[in-house]
PDB file of C-alpha atoms in Angstrom:
ATOM      1  CA  MET A   1      16.073 115.220  23.027  1.00  0.00           C
ATOM      2  CA  ALA A   2      19.109 113.470  21.789  1.00  0.00           C
ATOM      3  CA  GLY A   3      22.157 112.537  23.748  1.00  0.00           C
ATOM      4  CA  THR A   4      23.662 109.596  25.465  1.00  0.00           C
ATOM      5  CA  SER A   5      25.164 110.994  28.636  1.00  0.00           C
ATOM      6  CA  GLY A   6      23.779 111.207  32.138  1.00  0.00           C
ATOM      7  CA  THR A   7      20.055 110.926  32.686  1.00  0.00           C
ATOM      8  CA  TYR A   8      19.065 110.784  29.055  1.00  0.00           C
ATOM      9  CA  SER A   9      21.120 107.660  28.300  1.00  0.00           C
ATOM     10  CA  ALA A  10      18.251 105.708  29.855  1.00  0.00           C
ATOM     11  CA  ILE A  11      15.925 106.788  27.048  1.00  0.00           C
ATOM     12  CA  SER A  12      18.391 107.132  24.204  1.00  0.00           C
ATOM     13  CA  SER A  13      16.862 103.983  22.702  1.00  0.00           C
ATOM     14  CA  PHE A  14      13.460 104.373  21.039  1.00  0.00           C
ATOM     15  CA  SER A  15      12.486 100.954  22.403  1.00  0.00           C
ATOM     16  CA  ARG A  16      12.866 102.380  25.920  1.00  0.00           C
ATOM     17  CA  VAL A  17      10.929 105.485  24.876  1.00  0.00           C
ATOM     18  CA  GLU A  18       8.135 103.255  23.596  1.00  0.00           C
ATOM     19  CA  ILE A  19       8.109 101.228  26.825  1.00  0.00           C
ATOM     20  CA  LEU A  20       8.065 104.372  28.956  1.00  0.00           C
ATOM     21  CA  HIS A  21       5.256 105.805  26.827  1.00  0.00           C
ATOM     22  CA  LEU A  22       3.145 102.699  27.512  1.00  0.00           C
ATOM     23  CA  ILE A  23       3.873 102.925  31.235  1.00  0.00           C
ATOM     24  CA  GLN A  24       3.032 106.637  31.331  1.00  0.00           C
ATOM     25  CA  GLU A  25      -0.289 105.904  29.643  1.00  0.00           C
ATOM     26  CA  ARG A  26      -1.186 103.173  32.143  1.00  0.00           C
ATOM     27  CA  PRO A  27       0.714 102.383  35.350  1.00  0.00           C
ATOM     28  CA  ARG A  28       1.385  99.043  37.018  1.00  0.00           C
ATOM     29  CA  ARG A  29       2.406  97.268  33.827  1.00  0.00           C
ATOM     30  CA  THR A  30       3.997  93.825  33.829  1.00  0.00           C
ATOM     31  CA  ILE A  31       6.927  92.634  31.741  1.00  0.00           C
ATOM     32  CA  ALA A  32       4.620  90.233  29.891  1.00  0.00           C
ATOM     33  CA  GLU A  33       2.219  93.060  28.966  1.00  0.00           C
ATOM     34  CA  LEU A  34       5.038  95.272  27.742  1.00  0.00           C
ATOM     35  CA  ALA A  35       6.632  92.437  25.747  1.00  0.00           C
ATOM     36  CA  GLU A  36       3.333  91.740  24.017  1.00  0.00           C
ATOM     37  CA  ALA A  37       2.688  95.425  23.288  1.00  0.00           C
ATOM     38  CA  THR A  38       6.164  96.085  21.856  1.00  0.00           C
ATOM     39  CA  GLY A  39       6.958  92.732  20.261  1.00  0.00           C
ATOM     40  CA  LEU A  40      10.217  92.583  22.219  1.00  0.00           C
ATOM     41  CA  HIS A  41      11.479  89.522  24.079  1.00  0.00           C
ATOM     42  CA  ALA A  42      10.692  89.575  27.797  1.00  0.00           C
ATOM     43  CA  ASN A  43      14.402  89.561  28.694  1.00  0.00           C
ATOM     44  CA  THR A  44      14.986  92.585  26.443  1.00  0.00           C
ATOM     45  CA  VAL A  45      12.066  94.390  28.077  1.00  0.00           C
ATOM     46  CA  ARG A  46      13.487  93.562  31.514  1.00  0.00           C
ATOM     47  CA  GLU A  47      16.859  95.074  30.550  1.00  0.00           C
ATOM     48  CA  HIS A  48      15.168  98.247  29.300  1.00  0.00           C
ATOM     49  CA  LEU A  49      13.124  98.493  32.501  1.00  0.00           C
ATOM     50  CA  ASP A  50      16.296  98.179  34.572  1.00  0.00           C
ATOM     51  CA  ARG A  51      17.834 101.124  32.688  1.00  0.00           C
ATOM     52  CA  LEU A  52      14.690 103.221  33.101  1.00  0.00           C
ATOM     53  CA  THR A  53      14.610 102.453  36.824  1.00  0.00           C
ATOM     54  CA  GLU A  54      18.288 103.379  37.199  1.00  0.00           C
ATOM     55  CA  GLY A  55      17.565 106.658  35.396  1.00  0.00           C
ATOM     56  CA  GLY A  56      14.808 107.518  37.876  1.00  0.00           C
ATOM     57  CA  HIS A  57      12.092 107.390  35.198  1.00  0.00           C
ATOM     58  CA  ILE A  58      10.059 104.470  36.550  1.00  0.00           C
ATOM     59  CA  VAL A  59       9.376 102.745  39.856  1.00  0.00           C
ATOM     60  CA  ARG A  60       8.642  99.123  40.539  1.00  0.00           C
ATOM     61  CA  GLU A  61       6.506  97.393  43.123  1.00  0.00           C
ATOM     62  CA  THR A  62       5.744  93.798  43.971  1.00  0.00           C
ATOM     63  CA  GLU A  63       2.142  92.761  43.502  1.00  0.00           C
ATOM     64  CA  HIS A  64       0.211  91.877  46.649  1.00  0.00           C
ATOM     65  CA  ARG A  65      -1.503  88.597  45.901  1.00  0.00           C
ATOM     66  CA  THR A  66      -4.187  86.806  47.881  1.00  0.00           C
ATOM     67  CA  THR A  67      -3.954  83.679  45.736  1.00  0.00           C
ATOM     68  CA  ARG A  68      -1.230  81.114  45.149  1.00  0.00           C
ATOM     69  CA  GLY A  69       1.539  81.944  42.729  1.00  0.00           C
ATOM     70  CA  ARG A  70       4.597  84.095  42.464  1.00  0.00           C
ATOM     71  CA  PRO A  71       3.839  87.826  42.833  1.00  0.00           C
ATOM     72  CA  ARG A  72       4.434  89.845  39.682  1.00  0.00           C
ATOM     73  CA  VAL A  73       6.610  92.959  39.502  1.00  0.00           C
ATOM     74  CA  LEU A  74       4.599  95.996  38.399  1.00  0.00           C
ATOM     75  CA  TYR A  75       6.110  99.072  36.733  1.00  0.00           C
ATOM     76  CA  SER A  76       4.792 102.642  36.857  1.00  0.00           C
ATOM     77  CA  ALA A  77       6.105 105.992  35.657  1.00  0.00           C
ATOM     78  CA  ALA A  78       7.943 108.045  38.286  1.00  0.00           C
ATOM     79  CA  THR A  79       5.448 110.891  38.585  1.00  0.00           C
ATOM     80  CA  GLY A  80       6.913 112.226  41.825  1.00  0.00           C
ATOM     81  CA  GLU A  81       3.665 111.613  43.687  1.00  0.00           C
ATOM     82  CA  ALA A  82       3.805 109.638  46.922  1.00  0.00           C
ATOM     83  CA  GLU A  83       2.843 106.320  45.338  1.00  0.00           C
ATOM     84  CA  ALA A  84       5.215 106.752  42.379  1.00  0.00           C
ATOM     85  CA  SER A  85       8.219 108.649  43.707  1.00  0.00           C
ATOM     86  CA  SER A  86      11.681 107.538  42.630  1.00  0.00           C
ATOM     87  CA  PRO A  87      14.441 107.797  45.258  1.00  0.00           C
ATOM     88  CA  ILE A  88      16.911 108.351  42.416  1.00  0.00           C
ATOM     89  CA  ALA A  89      14.883 111.259  41.027  1.00  0.00           C
ATOM     90  CA  ARG A  90      14.475 112.720  44.531  1.00  0.00           C
ATOM     91  CA  ARG A  91      18.228 112.594  45.080  1.00  0.00           C
ATOM     92  CA  LYS A  92      18.929 114.287  41.758  1.00  0.00           C
ATOM     93  CA  ALA A  93      16.455 117.075  42.535  1.00  0.00           C
ATOM     94  CA  ARG A  94      17.993 117.627  45.964  1.00  0.00           C
ATOM     95  CA  GLU A  95      21.524 117.735  44.577  1.00  0.00           C
ATOM     96  CA  ALA A  96      20.471 120.172  41.830  1.00  0.00           C
ATOM     97  CA  ALA A  97      18.992 122.532  44.439  1.00  0.00           C
ATOM     98  CA  GLU A  98      22.176 122.329  46.524  1.00  0.00           C
ATOM     99  CA  ARG A  99      24.338 123.175  43.512  1.00  0.00           C
ATOM    100  CA  GLY A 100      22.007 126.015  42.592  1.00  0.00           C
ATOM    101  CA  ASP A 101      22.160 127.490  46.099  1.00  0.00           C
ATOM    102  CA  ILE A 102      25.963 127.364  46.048  1.00  0.00           C
ATOM    103  CA  MET A 103      26.061 129.111  42.664  1.00  0.00           C
ATOM    104  CA  ARG A 104      23.707 131.838  43.881  1.00  0.00           C
ATOM    105  CA  ARG A 105      25.855 132.434  46.955  1.00  0.00           C
ATOM    106  CA  VAL A 106      29.022 132.681  44.860  1.00  0.00           C
ATOM    107  CA  MET A 107      27.330 134.718  42.091  1.00  0.00           C
ATOM    108  CA  PRO A 108      24.478 136.597  43.799  1.00  0.00           C
ATOM    109  CA  TRP A 109      23.330 138.245  40.553  1.00  0.00           C
ATOM    110  CA  THR A 110      22.141 134.833  39.345  1.00  0.00           C
ATOM    111  CA  GLY A 111      19.608 134.631  42.176  1.00  0.00           C
ATOM    112  CA  SER A 112      17.017 137.123  40.937  1.00  0.00           C
ATOM    113  CA  SER A 113      14.521 134.308  40.339  1.00  0.00           C
ATOM    114  CA  VAL A 114      14.311 133.640  44.078  1.00  0.00           C
ATOM    115  CA  ASN A 115      12.822 137.089  44.606  1.00  0.00           C
ATOM    116  CA  GLU A 116      10.582 136.736  41.559  1.00  0.00           C
ATOM    117  CA  ILE A 117       9.135 133.240  41.979  1.00  0.00           C
ATOM    118  CA  GLY A 118      10.296 132.024  45.401  1.00  0.00           C
ATOM    119  CA  THR A 119      12.763 129.465  46.688  1.00  0.00           C
ATOM    120  CA  ASP A 120      10.697 126.342  45.992  1.00  0.00           C
ATOM    121  CA  ALA A 121      10.057 127.261  42.348  1.00  0.00           C
ATOM    122  CA  THR A 122      13.714 128.238  41.918  1.00  0.00           C
ATOM    123  CA  HIS A 123      14.772 124.814  43.173  1.00  0.00           C
ATOM    124  CA  GLN A 124      12.383 123.247  40.691  1.00  0.00           C
ATOM    125  CA  LEU A 125      14.083 125.174  37.894  1.00  0.00           C
ATOM    126  CA  ASP A 126      17.453 123.998  39.212  1.00  0.00           C
ATOM    127  CA  ALA A 127      16.235 120.403  38.904  1.00  0.00           C
ATOM    128  CA  ILE A 128      14.746 120.797  35.438  1.00  0.00           C
ATOM    129  CA  VAL A 129      17.804 122.596  34.062  1.00  0.00           C
ATOM    130  CA  ASP A 130      20.070 119.861  35.444  1.00  0.00           C
ATOM    131  CA  HIS A 131      17.871 117.191  33.885  1.00  0.00           C
ATOM    132  CA  LEU A 132      17.783 118.902  30.497  1.00  0.00           C
ATOM    133  CA  SER A 133      21.504 119.644  30.502  1.00  0.00           C
ATOM    134  CA  GLU A 134      22.261 115.998  31.253  1.00  0.00           C
ATOM    135  CA  SER A 135      19.879 115.120  28.421  1.00  0.00           C
ATOM    136  CA  GLY A 136      21.974 116.966  25.867  1.00  0.00           C
ATOM    137  CA  PHE A 137      19.996 120.232  25.743  1.00  0.00           C
ATOM    138  CA  ASP A 138      21.094 123.801  26.277  1.00  0.00           C
ATOM    139  CA  PRO A 139      17.918 125.074  27.973  1.00  0.00           C
ATOM    140  CA  LEU A 140      17.127 128.776  28.030  1.00  0.00           C
ATOM    141  CA  VAL A 141      14.869 129.531  31.010  1.00  0.00           C
ATOM    142  CA  ASP A 142      12.742 132.659  31.323  1.00  0.00           C
ATOM    143  CA  ASP A 143      11.658 132.742  34.964  1.00  0.00           C
ATOM    144  CA  LYS A 144       9.304 135.682  34.330  1.00  0.00           C
ATOM    145  CA  GLU A 145       7.445 134.156  31.371  1.00  0.00           C
ATOM    146  CA  LEU A 146       7.907 130.677  32.901  1.00  0.00           C
ATOM    147  CA  THR A 147       9.185 129.193  29.660  1.00  0.00           C
ATOM    148  CA  ILE A 148      11.991 126.792  28.792  1.00  0.00           C
ATOM    149  CA  ASP A 149      13.296 127.183  25.250  1.00  0.00           C
ATOM    150  CA  LEU A 150      14.844 123.986  23.872  1.00  0.00           C
ATOM    151  CA  THR A 151      15.120 125.175  20.270  1.00  0.00           C
ATOM    152  CA  PRO A 152      16.282 123.696  17.979  1.00  0.00           C
ATOM    153  CA  CYS A 153      14.538 120.381  18.570  1.00  0.00           C
ATOM    154  CA  PRO A 154      16.851 117.574  17.398  1.00  0.00           C
ATOM    155  CA  HIS A 155      13.833 115.334  16.744  1.00  0.00           C
ATOM    156  CA  ALA A 156      12.403 117.671  14.108  1.00  0.00           C
ATOM    157  CA  THR A 157      14.402 115.765  11.493  1.00  0.00           C
ATOM    158  CA  ALA A 158      16.229 112.906  13.222  1.00  0.00           C
ATOM    159  CA  GLN A 159      13.093 111.328  14.718  1.00  0.00           C
ATOM    160  CA  ALA A 160      10.352 113.135  12.805  1.00  0.00           C
ATOM    161  CA  GLY A 161       8.169 110.030  12.598  1.00  0.00           C
ATOM    162  CA  HIS A 162       8.264 109.502  16.362  1.00  0.00           C
ATOM    163  CA  ARG A 163       8.316 113.124  17.453  1.00  0.00           C
ATOM    164  CA  ALA A 164       4.843 113.145  19.050  1.00  0.00           C
ATOM    165  CA  THR A 165       5.692 110.123  21.211  1.00  0.00           C
ATOM    166  CA  LEU A 166       9.131 111.464  22.122  1.00  0.00           C
ATOM    167  CA  CYS A 167       7.748 114.866  23.122  1.00  0.00           C
ATOM    168  CA  SER A 168       4.944 113.289  25.149  1.00  0.00           C
ATOM    169  CA  VAL A 169       7.381 111.044  27.008  1.00  0.00           C
ATOM    170  CA  HIS A 170       9.841 113.831  27.730  1.00  0.00           C
ATOM    171  CA  LEU A 171       7.127 116.226  28.917  1.00  0.00           C
ATOM    172  CA  GLY A 172       6.017 113.485  31.311  1.00  0.00           C
ATOM    173  CA  ILE A 173       9.569 113.084  32.576  1.00  0.00           C
ATOM    174  CA  MET A 174       9.915 116.852  33.022  1.00  0.00           C
ATOM    175  CA  GLN A 175       6.700 116.960  35.055  1.00  0.00           C
ATOM    176  CA  GLY A 176       8.045 114.140  37.225  1.00  0.00           C
ATOM    177  CA  VAL A 177      11.256 116.106  37.816  1.00  0.00           C
ATOM    178  CA  LEU A 178       9.284 119.204  38.847  1.00  0.00           C
ATOM    179  CA  THR A 179       7.060 117.186  41.174  1.00  0.00           C
ATOM    180  CA  GLU A 180      10.025 115.449  42.809  1.00  0.00           C
ATOM    181  CA  ALA A 181      11.550 118.891  43.455  1.00  0.00           C
ATOM    182  CA  ARG A 182       8.429 119.830  45.458  1.00  0.00           C
ATOM    183  CA  GLY A 183       7.256 123.283  44.382  1.00  0.00           C
ATOM    184  CA  PRO A 184       4.425 125.175  42.667  1.00  0.00           C
ATOM    185  CA  LEU A 185       5.556 124.827  39.038  1.00  0.00           C
ATOM    186  CA  LEU A 186       3.839 122.470  36.599  1.00  0.00           C
ATOM    187  CA  ILE A 187       4.243 121.665  32.911  1.00  0.00           C
ATOM    188  CA  ASP A 188       1.502 123.457  30.969  1.00  0.00           C
ATOM    189  CA  GLY A 189       2.509 122.088  27.560  1.00  0.00           C
ATOM    190  CA  MET A 190       4.431 123.147  24.502  1.00  0.00           C
ATOM    191  CA  ARG A 191       3.853 126.403  22.683  1.00  0.00           C
ATOM    192  CA  SER A 192       2.482 125.811  19.217  1.00  0.00           C
ATOM    193  CA  SER A 193       4.683 126.803  16.311  1.00  0.00           C
ATOM    194  CA  CYS A 194       4.779 126.422  12.539  1.00  0.00           C
ATOM    195  CA  ASN A 195       8.501 125.753  12.820  1.00  0.00           C
ATOM    196  CA  PRO A 196       9.034 122.030  13.612  1.00  0.00           C
ATOM    197  CA  GLU A 197      12.465 122.789  15.098  1.00  0.00           C
ATOM    198  CA  GLU A 198      11.045 125.241  17.632  1.00  0.00           C
ATOM    199  CA  CYS A 199      10.457 123.752  21.077  1.00  0.00           C
ATOM    200  CA  VAL A 200       9.317 126.031  23.899  1.00  0.00           C
ATOM    201  CA  VAL A 201       7.887 124.412  27.023  1.00  0.00           C
ATOM    202  CA  GLN A 202       5.387 126.520  28.953  1.00  0.00           C
ATOM    203  CA  LEU A 203       5.239 126.222  32.736  1.00  0.00           C
ATOM    204  CA  THR A 204       2.454 127.322  35.033  1.00  0.00           C
ATOM    205  CA  THR A 205       1.878 127.499  38.787  1.00  0.00           C
ATOM    206  CA  ARG A 206      -0.462 125.441  40.881  1.00  0.00           C
TER     207      ARG A 206
END
């Protein structure tokens, strides 16, 4: 999951990965909570949160207070659900589907998945492939087995000590992308393997 271009630049820093991991575990976090949990200065946390918001990975809301005091800003992971849907992530999913439809019109032989899994699921795959490609991967999608092969995993050696956190965060992002694209596909998990460089994500249907 390495790379610094496009979408993935928002989480190219492990500090941002750590912050996003905390937010995925529990939504509606404040800057003060995240600063305390990570040991980072509040201003540094705020900068990281801005990057994650711009990448479509988190959403922010202003706290509704019934007492005196300035309302806090609360941060949640962009899950794609109504209460945590990112307009940036929605736009990216829509644009990916539009590009996919154009490609299938120009090269009809690439559109077999529409007949196999339907238009909505195909658009979800468009969105996830775009996301992964921008993240520095070369994803290999099997629309019959519903798998996405990301082998070799760059974190197997480069970030071996943080691999569990990195994989958890990226699987959460991938699920958010699928949900924003509005279709039947869900992340089922990663296929187990004795090879640490092997990374195959299994999808399932609702």
